Amino acid sequence: MSVIFPSLNWFEELRNRFNSNQRDNQVGVGTCDALVGVACGEKLFTVQFEAFECTNVMELEDESALENTDFYLELHPNDWKDMIINIKENNGAGLSFTLNTLDLELSDGLAKSWTEDQYRQDLFFRFNQTFQYFFDASADVETVFEEMDIA
Amino acid sequence: MTISKEELDLAPAVREFGEDNNLDLSWLDTRGEWGVRAEPSKRGLTLGDIQLGSYGEPGDHSDNMTGRPRGARARNDAYRVGGYKIRSKADIWLSNAHVLYEESLQRQWSSATDVPWNTIKPLPDDIERAQCQLATFLTEVEFVAAEVPGRWLAATTPDYFEPRMFLISQVMDESRHLDVFRKRAFANGGGLMQRPNVTTSGTVGSIDLSNDFTEMSSRLHITGEGSVLTIFRMGELMAYNEAEKTIYRLAAQDEARHVAFGVMHLRYLAETEPERKEEIHCYLDEGEGALVAGNQNPASRDTAQSEALAILLGGGEKNFDEGYRKLMAVRKRQAREYVQRVRSAGFGERFENGRANQELLAYTR
Ligand SMILES: [Fe+2]
Ligand SMILES: [Fe+2]
């Protein structure tokens, strides 16, 4: 069954797959406690990680709610699409599409902080492998992309 | 939770047996707080879960010179086995050393088996040499990074064991970093290059001359490892295969933990001993000077390492200029992250009052 990106449904699919332990790529991970925002065009979400699980995903009404996140990941919708397609093709992000690479490659970066608290933004680095596995789990999801009105 | 005296007297039969057989059972009554029952949380049974009652948070000063475990009953005839210099809490404490320690244990990895070494294939000569130059530099840096915290282990009272144990985990991390970069140098037909002329001398060498823990931590964890974190992130960006990608990504996770320790320690110190802030600003003055001078920071300029990075980032010698431009973009990030980290640690005033290094600030714009 295909799922639209970006949508709450898509993140719920990811959460279920991430929590299911079916993917056996668990090197360098451990407990992870972080509230991560995701911004794709007008659509905003939060992904809550607690201990060994992704415990909650939510869609946000208003971008000021990003204030509560430790950091948020923001990409142009086309860049999200490229990343997700690459993950699907490689069964996990290829050399040019890991979260860290996108963060450094794109001029505006990927991981951002609403509060400019670097200690909290550094969670992106501390738990990077966990977040990578989370998005890599999308390799198992049939994603279709919402045609967005992109300026 | 504590159990009543009646409940405690759980061994009447043993006592009777002892009296009948002339045994000294006085040790049964000498103990710390009793009846403690720690419950595992969804993270397992963590150090945080056993910070209970009198075993929990230690006092602001420690007179423990005998290696007595925190909360255990003292023994008057114990030898003074520990010459612990760190016996003031603010000297080493942070609110979450126990969390970072558990995080470190969980996120350990093996350079032998967790890196897909077979994905390394022959590379153009200039790229291989640049990888090997960087690996040579990092092998030496990691040696220092293990040595420095190692010196403070035996100097720390057992009452402050959480930060002490975090430092032990850091020594392990740095050992693994040393070994993984050494392995990378030998994995693809290259080898070690000339040792850098700047690593263990100059500013990096001076980290180890620190006589005060916070002085050391501000230099090692904040300025030093903050920039090493950037290098690892760049390493991941410019990796030519899954093996390098994995090495740098996992090393960056470790490095971010070390940086987090430094930020949280500085924050604790700023909150509990604000009278020391001026002194800490002096260490940051020196650290910022080093960040722009280039001798501890390969993301700076005109060192063998920065040229190696530019070659790797550009994709070869002929694209050096493009690589250098990328390097400068990353350097801007590095400077911004440093500024925000120092703010988060409670020393942000230096960026408002003109004290911060202006050249460094120029990189953030
Ligand atoms: Fe290291
Ligand atoms: Fe480190």
mmCIF file with all atom_site columns, N, CA, C and O in Angstrom, chain A residues 27-31 33 50 95 98 100-101 103-106 109 117-119 122 125-130, chain B residues 42-43 96 100 103 106-107 114 229 233 236-237 241 245 249 253 256-257 260 264 326 333 337 340-341 344:
data_model
loop_
_atom_site.group_PDB
_atom_site.id
_atom_site.type_symbol
_atom_site.label_atom_id
_atom_site.label_alt_id
_atom_site.label_comp_id
_atom_site.label_asym_id
_atom_site.label_entity_id
_atom_site.label_seq_id
_atom_site.pdbx_PDB_ins_code
_atom_site.Cartn_x
_atom_site.Cartn_y
_atom_site.Cartn_z
_atom_site.occupancy
_atom_site.B_iso_or_equiv
_atom_site.pdbx_formal_charge
_atom_site.auth_seq_id
_atom_site.auth_comp_id
_atom_site.auth_asym_id
_atom_site.auth_atom_id
_atom_site.pdbx_PDB_model_num
ATOM 1   N N  . VAL A 1 27  ? 24.104 -0.906 14.212 1.00 0.00 ? 27  VAL A N  1
ATOM 2   C CA . VAL A 1 27  ? 25.433 -0.565 14.706 1.00 0.00 ? 27  VAL A CA 1
ATOM 3   C C  . VAL A 1 27  ? 25.421 0.838  15.304 1.00 0.00 ? 27  VAL A C  1
ATOM 4   O O  . VAL A 1 27  ? 24.868 1.758  14.716 1.00 0.00 ? 27  VAL A O  1
ATOM 5   N N  . GLY A 1 28  ? 26.044 0.984  16.459 1.00 0.00 ? 28  GLY A N  1
ATOM 6   C CA . GLY A 1 28  ? 26.246 2.325  17.010 1.00 0.00 ? 28  GLY A CA 1
ATOM 7   C C  . GLY A 1 28  ? 24.984 3.021  17.448 1.00 0.00 ? 28  GLY A C  1
ATOM 8   O O  . GLY A 1 28  ? 24.907 4.238  17.406 1.00 0.00 ? 28  GLY A O  1
ATOM 9   N N  . VAL A 1 29  ? 24.005 2.267  17.868 1.00 0.00 ? 29  VAL A N  1
ATOM 10  C CA . VAL A 1 29  ? 22.796 2.912  18.368 1.00 0.00 ? 29  VAL A CA 1
ATOM 11  C C  . VAL A 1 29  ? 22.591 2.581  19.838 1.00 0.00 ? 29  VAL A C  1
ATOM 12  O O  . VAL A 1 29  ? 23.287 1.748  20.410 1.00 0.00 ? 29  VAL A O  1
ATOM 13  N N  . GLY A 1 30  ? 21.621 3.216  20.433 1.00 0.00 ? 30  GLY A N  1
ATOM 14  C CA . GLY A 1 30  ? 21.315 3.001  21.838 1.00 0.00 ? 30  GLY A CA 1
ATOM 15  C C  . GLY A 1 30  ? 20.090 3.821  22.152 1.00 0.00 ? 30  GLY A C  1
ATOM 16  O O  . GLY A 1 30  ? 19.360 4.210  21.240 1.00 0.00 ? 30  GLY A O  1
ATOM 17  N N  . THR A 1 31  ? 19.867 4.106  23.422 1.00 0.00 ? 31  THR A N  1
ATOM 18  C CA . THR A 1 31  ? 18.704 4.914  23.744 1.00 0.00 ? 31  THR A CA 1
ATOM 19  C C  . THR A 1 31  ? 18.856 6.288  23.106 1.00 0.00 ? 31  THR A C  1
ATOM 20  O O  . THR A 1 31  ? 19.963 6.777  22.896 1.00 0.00 ? 31  THR A O  1
ATOM 21  N N  . ASP A 1 33  ? 16.819 10.066 23.299 1.00 0.00 ? 33  ASP A N  1
ATOM 22  C CA . ASP A 1 33  ? 15.745 10.905 23.820 1.00 0.00 ? 33  ASP A CA 1
ATOM 23  C C  . ASP A 1 33  ? 15.818 12.264 23.136 1.00 0.00 ? 33  ASP A C  1
ATOM 24  O O  . ASP A 1 33  ? 16.709 13.061 23.437 1.00 0.00 ? 33  ASP A O  1
ATOM 25  N N  . GLU A 1 50  ? 12.115 8.124  22.437 1.00 0.00 ? 50  GLU A N  1
ATOM 26  C CA . GLU A 1 50  ? 12.207 7.932  23.877 1.00 0.00 ? 50  GLU A CA 1
ATOM 27  C C  . GLU A 1 50  ? 12.800 6.558  24.133 1.00 0.00 ? 50  GLU A C  1
ATOM 28  O O  . GLU A 1 50  ? 12.273 5.561  23.636 1.00 0.00 ? 50  GLU A O  1
ATOM 29  N N  . LEU A 1 95  ? 25.862 7.361  -0.588 1.00 0.00 ? 95  LEU A N  1
ATOM 30  C CA . LEU A 1 95  ? 26.939 8.240  -0.119 1.00 0.00 ? 95  LEU A CA 1
ATOM 31  C C  . LEU A 1 95  ? 26.547 9.713  -0.072 1.00 0.00 ? 95  LEU A C  1
ATOM 32  O O  . LEU A 1 95  ? 26.980 10.440 0.802  1.00 0.00 ? 95  LEU A O  1
ATOM 33  N N  . THR A 1 98  ? 23.102 10.889 3.009  1.00 0.00 ? 98  THR A N  1
ATOM 34  C CA . THR A 1 98  ? 22.954 10.707 4.454  1.00 0.00 ? 98  THR A CA 1
ATOM 35  C C  . THR A 1 98  ? 22.571 12.055 5.070  1.00 0.00 ? 98  THR A C  1
ATOM 36  O O  . THR A 1 98  ? 22.804 13.118 4.488  1.00 0.00 ? 98  THR A O  1
ATOM 37  N N  . ASN A 1 100 ? 23.829 13.672 7.548  1.00 0.00 ? 100 ASN A N  1
ATOM 38  C CA . ASN A 1 100 ? 24.979 14.541 7.793  1.00 0.00 ? 100 ASN A CA 1
ATOM 39  C C  . ASN A 1 100 ? 25.472 15.182 6.503  1.00 0.00 ? 100 ASN A C  1
ATOM 40  O O  . ASN A 1 100 ? 25.782 16.381 6.465  1.00 0.00 ? 100 ASN A O  1
ATOM 41  N N  . THR A 1 101 ? 25.524 14.406 5.422  1.00 0.00 ? 101 THR A N  1
ATOM 42  C CA . THR A 1 101 ? 25.994 14.954 4.151  1.00 0.00 ? 101 THR A CA 1
ATOM 43  C C  . THR A 1 101 ? 25.052 16.045 3.652  1.00 0.00 ? 101 THR A C  1
ATOM 44  O O  . THR A 1 101 ? 25.487 17.115 3.247  1.00 0.00 ? 101 THR A O  1
ATOM 45  N N  . ASP A 1 103 ? 23.203 17.874 5.418  1.00 0.00 ? 103 ASP A N  1
ATOM 46  C CA . ASP A 1 103 ? 23.331 19.032 6.312  1.00 0.00 ? 103 ASP A CA 1
ATOM 47  C C  . ASP A 1 103 ? 24.504 19.919 5.894  1.00 0.00 ? 103 ASP A C  1
ATOM 48  O O  . ASP A 1 103 ? 24.414 21.143 5.946  1.00 0.00 ? 103 ASP A O  1
ATOM 49  N N  . LEU A 1 104 ? 25.603 19.298 5.481  1.00 0.00 ? 104 LEU A N  1
ATOM 50  C CA . LEU A 1 104 ? 26.776 20.091 5.109  1.00 0.00 ? 104 LEU A CA 1
ATOM 51  C C  . LEU A 1 104 ? 26.746 20.528 3.649  1.00 0.00 ? 104 LEU A C  1
ATOM 52  O O  . LEU A 1 104 ? 27.325 21.545 3.282  1.00 0.00 ? 104 LEU A O  1
ATOM 53  N N  . GLU A 1 105 ? 26.088 19.747 2.813  1.00 0.00 ? 105 GLU A N  1
ATOM 54  C CA . GLU A 1 105 ? 26.116 20.008 1.371  1.00 0.00 ? 105 GLU A CA 1
ATOM 55  C C  . GLU A 1 105 ? 25.200 21.171 0.995  1.00 0.00 ? 105 GLU A C  1
ATOM 56  O O  . GLU A 1 105 ? 25.534 21.965 0.114  1.00 0.00 ? 105 GLU A O  1
ATOM 57  N N  . LEU A 1 106 ? 24.070 21.262 1.671  1.00 0.00 ? 106 LEU A N  1
ATOM 58  C CA . LEU A 1 106 ? 23.105 22.291 1.297  1.00 0.00 ? 106 LEU A CA 1
ATOM 59  C C  . LEU A 1 106 ? 23.453 23.605 1.997  1.00 0.00 ? 106 LEU A C  1
ATOM 60  O O  . LEU A 1 106 ? 23.836 23.613 3.162  1.00 0.00 ? 106 LEU A O  1
ATOM 61  N N  . GLY A 1 109 ? 21.767 24.174 5.155  1.00 0.00 ? 109 GLY A N  1
ATOM 62  C CA . GLY A 1 109 ? 21.847 23.085 6.113  1.00 0.00 ? 109 GLY A CA 1
ATOM 63  C C  . GLY A 1 109 ? 20.540 22.321 6.191  1.00 0.00 ? 109 GLY A C  1
ATOM 64  O O  . GLY A 1 109 ? 19.576 22.613 5.488  1.00 0.00 ? 109 GLY A O  1
ATOM 65  N N  . ASP A 1 117 ? 19.835 26.838 20.655 1.00 0.00 ? 117 ASP A N  1
ATOM 66  C CA . ASP A 1 117 ? 20.537 26.179 21.757 1.00 0.00 ? 117 ASP A CA 1
ATOM 67  C C  . ASP A 1 117 ? 21.359 25.037 21.144 1.00 0.00 ? 117 ASP A C  1
ATOM 68  O O  . ASP A 1 117 ? 20.822 24.006 20.760 1.00 0.00 ? 117 ASP A O  1
ATOM 69  N N  . GLN A 1 118 ? 22.666 25.259 21.068 1.00 0.00 ? 118 GLN A N  1
ATOM 70  C CA . GLN A 1 118 ? 23.512 24.288 20.382 1.00 0.00 ? 118 GLN A CA 1
ATOM 71  C C  . GLN A 1 118 ? 23.568 22.957 21.130 1.00 0.00 ? 118 GLN A C  1
ATOM 72  O O  . GLN A 1 118 ? 23.713 21.894 20.514 1.00 0.00 ? 118 GLN A O  1
ATOM 73  N N  . TYR A 1 119 ? 23.471 23.015 22.462 1.00 0.00 ? 119 TYR A N  1
ATOM 74  C CA . TYR A 1 119 ? 23.500 21.743 23.201 1.00 0.00 ? 119 TYR A CA 1
ATOM 75  C C  . TYR A 1 119 ? 22.375 20.828 22.708 1.00 0.00 ? 119 TYR A C  1
ATOM 76  O O  . TYR A 1 119 ? 22.567 19.630 22.506 1.00 0.00 ? 119 TYR A O  1
ATOM 77  N N  . ASP A 1 122 ? 22.945 19.755 19.080 1.00 0.00 ? 122 ASP A N  1
ATOM 78  C CA . ASP A 1 122 ? 24.002 18.734 18.993 1.00 0.00 ? 122 ASP A CA 1
ATOM 79  C C  . ASP A 1 122 ? 23.454 17.312 19.124 1.00 0.00 ? 122 ASP A C  1
ATOM 80  O O  . ASP A 1 122 ? 24.152 16.341 18.818 1.00 0.00 ? 122 ASP A O  1
ATOM 81  N N  . PHE A 1 125 ? 23.873 15.285 16.137 1.00 0.00 ? 125 PHE A N  1
ATOM 82  C CA . PHE A 1 125 ? 25.139 14.568 15.958 1.00 0.00 ? 125 PHE A CA 1
ATOM 83  C C  . PHE A 1 125 ? 25.240 13.374 16.900 1.00 0.00 ? 125 PHE A C  1
ATOM 84  O O  . PHE A 1 125 ? 25.715 12.316 16.513 1.00 0.00 ? 125 PHE A O  1
ATOM 85  N N  . ARG A 1 126 ? 24.793 13.579 18.152 1.00 0.00 ? 126 ARG A N  1
ATOM 86  C CA . ARG A 1 126 ? 24.973 12.516 19.156 1.00 0.00 ? 126 ARG A CA 1
ATOM 87  C C  . ARG A 1 126 ? 24.184 11.257 18.806 1.00 0.00 ? 126 ARG A C  1
ATOM 88  O O  . ARG A 1 126 ? 24.598 10.140 19.090 1.00 0.00 ? 126 ARG A O  1
ATOM 89  N N  . PHE A 1 127 ? 23.003 11.449 18.223 1.00 0.00 ? 127 PHE A N  1
ATOM 90  C CA . PHE A 1 127 ? 22.134 10.306 17.905 1.00 0.00 ? 127 PHE A CA 1
ATOM 91  C C  . PHE A 1 127 ? 21.991 10.133 16.397 1.00 0.00 ? 127 PHE A C  1
ATOM 92  O O  . PHE A 1 127 ? 21.018 9.565  15.908 1.00 0.00 ? 127 PHE A O  1
ATOM 93  N N  . ASN A 1 128 ? 22.961 10.616 15.659 1.00 0.00 ? 128 ASN A N  1
ATOM 94  C CA . ASN A 1 128 ? 22.825 10.678 14.202 1.00 0.00 ? 128 ASN A CA 1
ATOM 95  C C  . ASN A 1 128 ? 22.497 9.330  13.577 1.00 0.00 ? 128 ASN A C  1
ATOM 96  O O  . ASN A 1 128 ? 21.666 9.222  12.673 1.00 0.00 ? 128 ASN A O  1
ATOM 97  N N  . GLN A 1 129 ? 23.138 8.298  14.098 1.00 0.00 ? 129 GLN A N  1
ATOM 98  C CA . GLN A 1 129 ? 22.947 6.954  13.540 1.00 0.00 ? 129 GLN A CA 1
ATOM 99  C C  . GLN A 1 129 ? 21.491 6.501  13.729 1.00 0.00 ? 129 GLN A C  1
ATOM 100 O O  . GLN A 1 129 ? 20.913 5.868  12.853 1.00 0.00 ? 129 GLN A O  1
ATOM 101 N N  . THR A 1 130 ? 20.918 6.843  14.867 1.00 0.00 ? 130 THR A N  1
ATOM 102 C CA . THR A 1 130 ? 19.517 6.493  15.131 1.00 0.00 ? 130 THR A CA 1
ATOM 103 C C  . THR A 1 130 ? 18.593 7.197  14.124 1.00 0.00 ? 130 THR A C  1
ATOM 104 O O  . THR A 1 130 ? 17.695 6.579  13.547 1.00 0.00 ? 130 THR A O  1
ATOM 105 N N  . LYS B 2 42  ? 12.540 2.131  31.457 1.00 0.00 ? 42  LYS B N  1
ATOM 106 C CA . LYS B 2 42  ? 12.491 1.594  30.083 1.00 0.00 ? 42  LYS B CA 1
ATOM 107 C C  . LYS B 2 42  ? 13.844 1.683  29.394 1.00 0.00 ? 42  LYS B C  1
ATOM 108 O O  . LYS B 2 42  ? 14.033 1.158  28.296 1.00 0.00 ? 42  LYS B O  1
ATOM 109 N N  . ARG B 2 43  ? 14.796 2.341  30.066 1.00 0.00 ? 43  ARG B N  1
ATOM 110 C CA . ARG B 2 43  ? 16.161 2.388  29.517 1.00 0.00 ? 43  ARG B CA 1
ATOM 111 C C  . ARG B 2 43  ? 17.051 1.309  30.140 1.00 0.00 ? 43  ARG B C  1
ATOM 112 O O  . ARG B 2 43  ? 18.261 1.322  29.956 1.00 0.00 ? 43  ARG B O  1
ATOM 113 N N  . ASN B 2 96  ? 24.397 15.742 34.040 1.00 0.00 ? 96  ASN B N  1
ATOM 114 C CA . ASN B 2 96  ? 24.003 14.520 33.335 1.00 0.00 ? 96  ASN B CA 1
ATOM 115 C C  . ASN B 2 96  ? 25.177 13.611 32.936 1.00 0.00 ? 96  ASN B C  1
ATOM 116 O O  . ASN B 2 96  ? 25.077 12.919 31.918 1.00 0.00 ? 96  ASN B O  1
ATOM 117 N N  . LEU B 2 100 ? 25.318 10.582 29.944 1.00 0.00 ? 100 LEU B N  1
ATOM 118 C CA . LEU B 2 100 ? 26.313 10.508 28.862 1.00 0.00 ? 100 LEU B CA 1
ATOM 119 C C  . LEU B 2 100 ? 27.137 9.227  28.971 1.00 0.00 ? 100 LEU B C  1
ATOM 120 O O  . LEU B 2 100 ? 27.539 8.647  27.958 1.00 0.00 ? 100 LEU B O  1
ATOM 121 N N  . GLU B 2 103 ? 24.984 6.446  27.637 1.00 0.00 ? 103 GLU B N  1
ATOM 122 C CA . GLU B 2 103 ? 24.901 6.644  26.187 1.00 0.00 ? 103 GLU B CA 1
ATOM 123 C C  . GLU B 2 103 ? 26.174 6.119  25.513 1.00 0.00 ? 103 GLU B C  1
ATOM 124 O O  . GLU B 2 103 ? 26.131 5.466  24.469 1.00 0.00 ? 103 GLU B O  1
ATOM 125 N N  . GLN B 2 106 ? 26.276 2.294  25.390 1.00 0.00 ? 106 GLN B N  1
ATOM 126 C CA . GLN B 2 106 ? 25.358 1.712  24.401 1.00 0.00 ? 106 GLN B CA 1
ATOM 127 C C  . GLN B 2 106 ? 25.840 1.925  22.982 1.00 0.00 ? 106 GLN B C  1
ATOM 128 O O  . GLN B 2 106 ? 25.607 1.105  22.112 1.00 0.00 ? 106 GLN B O  1
ATOM 129 N N  . ARG B 2 107 ? 26.474 3.054  22.752 1.00 0.00 ? 107 ARG B N  1
ATOM 130 C CA . ARG B 2 107 ? 26.818 3.403  21.364 1.00 0.00 ? 107 ARG B CA 1
ATOM 131 C C  . ARG B 2 107 ? 28.250 3.014  20.992 1.00 0.00 ? 107 ARG B C  1
ATOM 132 O O  . ARG B 2 107 ? 28.780 3.491  20.005 1.00 0.00 ? 107 ARG B O  1
ATOM 133 N N  . ASP B 2 114 ? 32.408 -3.492 12.567 1.00 0.00 ? 114 ASP B N  1
ATOM 134 C CA . ASP B 2 114 ? 31.249 -2.662 12.230 1.00 0.00 ? 114 ASP B CA 1
ATOM 135 C C  . ASP B 2 114 ? 31.487 -1.756 11.021 1.00 0.00 ? 114 ASP B C  1
ATOM 136 O O  . ASP B 2 114 ? 30.584 -1.069 10.571 1.00 0.00 ? 114 ASP B O  1
ATOM 137 N N  . LEU B 2 229 ? 34.826 17.484 15.906 1.00 0.00 ? 229 LEU B N  1
ATOM 138 C CA . LEU B 2 229 ? 33.484 17.057 15.494 1.00 0.00 ? 229 LEU B CA 1
ATOM 139 C C  . LEU B 2 229 ? 33.198 17.537 14.068 1.00 0.00 ? 229 LEU B C  1
ATOM 140 O O  . LEU B 2 229 ? 32.679 16.788 13.223 1.00 0.00 ? 229 LEU B O  1
ATOM 141 N N  . ARG B 2 233 ? 32.456 15.306 10.694 1.00 0.00 ? 233 ARG B N  1
ATOM 142 C CA . ARG B 2 233 ? 31.283 15.517 9.844  1.00 0.00 ? 233 ARG B CA 1
ATOM 143 C C  . ARG B 2 233 ? 31.726 15.749 8.405  1.00 0.00 ? 233 ARG B C  1
ATOM 144 O O  . ARG B 2 233 ? 31.119 15.249 7.467  1.00 0.00 ? 233 ARG B O  1
ATOM 145 N N  . GLU B 2 236 ? 32.638 12.505 6.791  1.00 0.00 ? 236 GLU B N  1
ATOM 146 C CA . GLU B 2 236 ? 31.469 11.749 6.317  1.00 0.00 ? 236 GLU B CA 1
ATOM 147 C C  . GLU B 2 236 ? 30.997 12.317 4.982  1.00 0.00 ? 236 GLU B C  1
ATOM 148 O O  . GLU B 2 236 ? 30.707 11.580 4.041  1.00 0.00 ? 236 GLU B O  1
ATOM 149 N N  . LEU B 2 237 ? 30.985 13.651 4.899  1.00 0.00 ? 237 LEU B N  1
ATOM 150 C CA . LEU B 2 237 ? 30.557 14.323 3.667  1.00 0.00 ? 237 LEU B CA 1
ATOM 151 C C  . LEU B 2 237 ? 31.415 13.903 2.475  1.00 0.00 ? 237 LEU B C  1
ATOM 152 O O  . LEU B 2 237 ? 30.929 13.660 1.382  1.00 0.00 ? 237 LEU B O  1
ATOM 153 N N  . ASN B 2 241 ? 33.454 5.914  0.035  1.00 0.00 ? 241 ASN B N  1
ATOM 154 C CA . ASN B 2 241 ? 32.890 4.562  0.117  1.00 0.00 ? 241 ASN B CA 1
ATOM 155 C C  . ASN B 2 241 ? 32.148 4.417  1.443  1.00 0.00 ? 241 ASN B C  1
ATOM 156 O O  . ASN B 2 241 ? 32.264 5.262  2.325  1.00 0.00 ? 241 ASN B O  1
ATOM 157 N N  . LYS B 2 245 ? 32.370 6.381  5.183  1.00 0.00 ? 245 LYS B N  1
ATOM 158 C CA . LYS B 2 245 ? 31.117 6.991  5.633  1.00 0.00 ? 245 LYS B CA 1
ATOM 159 C C  . LYS B 2 245 ? 30.793 6.520  7.060  1.00 0.00 ? 245 LYS B C  1
ATOM 160 O O  . LYS B 2 245 ? 30.455 7.308  7.926  1.00 0.00 ? 245 LYS B O  1
ATOM 161 N N  . ARG B 2 249 ? 30.848 8.765  10.546 1.00 0.00 ? 249 ARG B N  1
ATOM 162 C CA . ARG B 2 249 ? 29.553 8.991  11.188 1.00 0.00 ? 249 ARG B CA 1
ATOM 163 C C  . ARG B 2 249 ? 29.568 8.491  12.626 1.00 0.00 ? 249 ARG B C  1
ATOM 164 O O  . ARG B 2 249 ? 29.098 9.154  13.536 1.00 0.00 ? 249 ARG B O  1
ATOM 165 N N  . GLN B 2 253 ? 29.429 10.711 16.285 1.00 0.00 ? 253 GLN B N  1
ATOM 166 C CA . GLN B 2 253 ? 28.532 10.497 17.426 1.00 0.00 ? 253 GLN B CA 1
ATOM 167 C C  . GLN B 2 253 ? 29.321 10.531 18.729 1.00 0.00 ? 253 GLN B C  1
ATOM 168 O O  . GLN B 2 253 ? 28.923 11.158 19.714 1.00 0.00 ? 253 GLN B O  1
ATOM 169 N N  . ALA B 2 256 ? 30.489 14.069 19.570 1.00 0.00 ? 256 ALA B N  1
ATOM 170 C CA . ALA B 2 256 ? 29.428 14.957 20.040 1.00 0.00 ? 256 ALA B CA 1
ATOM 171 C C  . ALA B 2 256 ? 29.145 14.728 21.528 1.00 0.00 ? 256 ALA B C  1
ATOM 172 O O  . ALA B 2 256 ? 28.779 15.654 22.253 1.00 0.00 ? 256 ALA B O  1
ATOM 173 N N  . ARG B 2 257 ? 29.335 13.493 21.983 1.00 0.00 ? 257 ARG B N  1
ATOM 174 C CA . ARG B 2 257 ? 29.177 13.201 23.417 1.00 0.00 ? 257 ARG B CA 1
ATOM 175 C C  . ARG B 2 257 ? 30.246 13.900 24.234 1.00 0.00 ? 257 ARG B C  1
ATOM 176 O O  . ARG B 2 257 ? 29.983 14.436 25.301 1.00 0.00 ? 257 ARG B O  1
ATOM 177 N N  . ALA B 2 260 ? 29.405 17.435 24.445 1.00 0.00 ? 260 ALA B N  1
ATOM 178 C CA . ALA B 2 260 ? 28.268 17.634 25.353 1.00 0.00 ? 260 ALA B CA 1
ATOM 179 C C  . ALA B 2 260 ? 28.729 17.637 26.814 1.00 0.00 ? 260 ALA B C  1
ATOM 180 O O  . ALA B 2 260 ? 28.246 18.420 27.636 1.00 0.00 ? 260 ALA B O  1
ATOM 181 N N  . MET B 2 264 ? 28.079 20.868 29.302 1.00 0.00 ? 264 MET B N  1
ATOM 182 C CA . MET B 2 264 ? 27.298 20.728 30.532 1.00 0.00 ? 264 MET B CA 1
ATOM 183 C C  . MET B 2 264 ? 28.153 20.963 31.777 1.00 0.00 ? 264 MET B C  1
ATOM 184 O O  . MET B 2 264 ? 27.654 21.444 32.787 1.00 0.00 ? 264 MET B O  1
ATOM 185 N N  . LYS B 2 326 ? 34.264 24.896 -0.304 1.00 0.00 ? 326 LYS B N  1
ATOM 186 C CA . LYS B 2 326 ? 33.435 24.059 0.575  1.00 0.00 ? 326 LYS B CA 1
ATOM 187 C C  . LYS B 2 326 ? 33.990 24.059 1.998  1.00 0.00 ? 326 LYS B C  1
ATOM 188 O O  . LYS B 2 326 ? 33.246 24.101 2.973  1.00 0.00 ? 326 LYS B O  1
ATOM 189 N N  . ARG B 2 333 ? 30.097 27.113 9.489  1.00 0.00 ? 333 ARG B N  1
ATOM 190 C CA . ARG B 2 333 ? 29.242 26.321 10.374 1.00 0.00 ? 333 ARG B CA 1
ATOM 191 C C  . ARG B 2 333 ? 29.929 26.057 11.705 1.00 0.00 ? 333 ARG B C  1
ATOM 192 O O  . ARG B 2 333 ? 29.343 26.149 12.766 1.00 0.00 ? 333 ARG B O  1
ATOM 193 N N  . GLU B 2 337 ? 28.555 27.070 15.305 1.00 0.00 ? 337 GLU B N  1
ATOM 194 C CA . GLU B 2 337 ? 28.242 26.058 16.325 1.00 0.00 ? 337 GLU B CA 1
ATOM 195 C C  . GLU B 2 337 ? 29.020 26.346 17.597 1.00 0.00 ? 337 GLU B C  1
ATOM 196 O O  . GLU B 2 337 ? 28.486 26.218 18.706 1.00 0.00 ? 337 GLU B O  1
ATOM 197 N N  . GLN B 2 340 ? 27.302 29.172 19.486 1.00 0.00 ? 340 GLN B N  1
ATOM 198 C CA . GLN B 2 340 ? 26.055 28.754 20.125 1.00 0.00 ? 340 GLN B CA 1
ATOM 199 C C  . GLN B 2 340 ? 26.309 27.802 21.286 1.00 0.00 ? 340 GLN B C  1
ATOM 200 O O  . GLN B 2 340 ? 25.560 27.776 22.259 1.00 0.00 ? 340 GLN B O  1
ATOM 201 N N  . ARG B 2 341 ? 27.371 27.023 21.190 1.00 0.00 ? 341 ARG B N  1
ATOM 202 C CA . ARG B 2 341 ? 27.713 26.115 22.290 1.00 0.00 ? 341 ARG B CA 1
ATOM 203 C C  . ARG B 2 341 ? 28.163 26.893 23.518 1.00 0.00 ? 341 ARG B C  1
ATOM 204 O O  . ARG B 2 341 ? 27.756 26.590 24.635 1.00 0.00 ? 341 ARG B O  1
ATOM 205 N N  . SER B 2 344 ? 25.248 28.348 25.088 1.00 0.00 ? 344 SER B N  1
ATOM 206 C CA . SER B 2 344 ? 24.479 27.329 25.798 1.00 0.00 ? 344 SER B CA 1
ATOM 207 C C  . SER B 2 344 ? 25.146 26.960 27.121 1.00 0.00 ? 344 SER B C  1
ATOM 208 O O  . SER B 2 344 ? 24.478 26.608 28.092 1.00 0.00 ? 344 SER B O  1
#
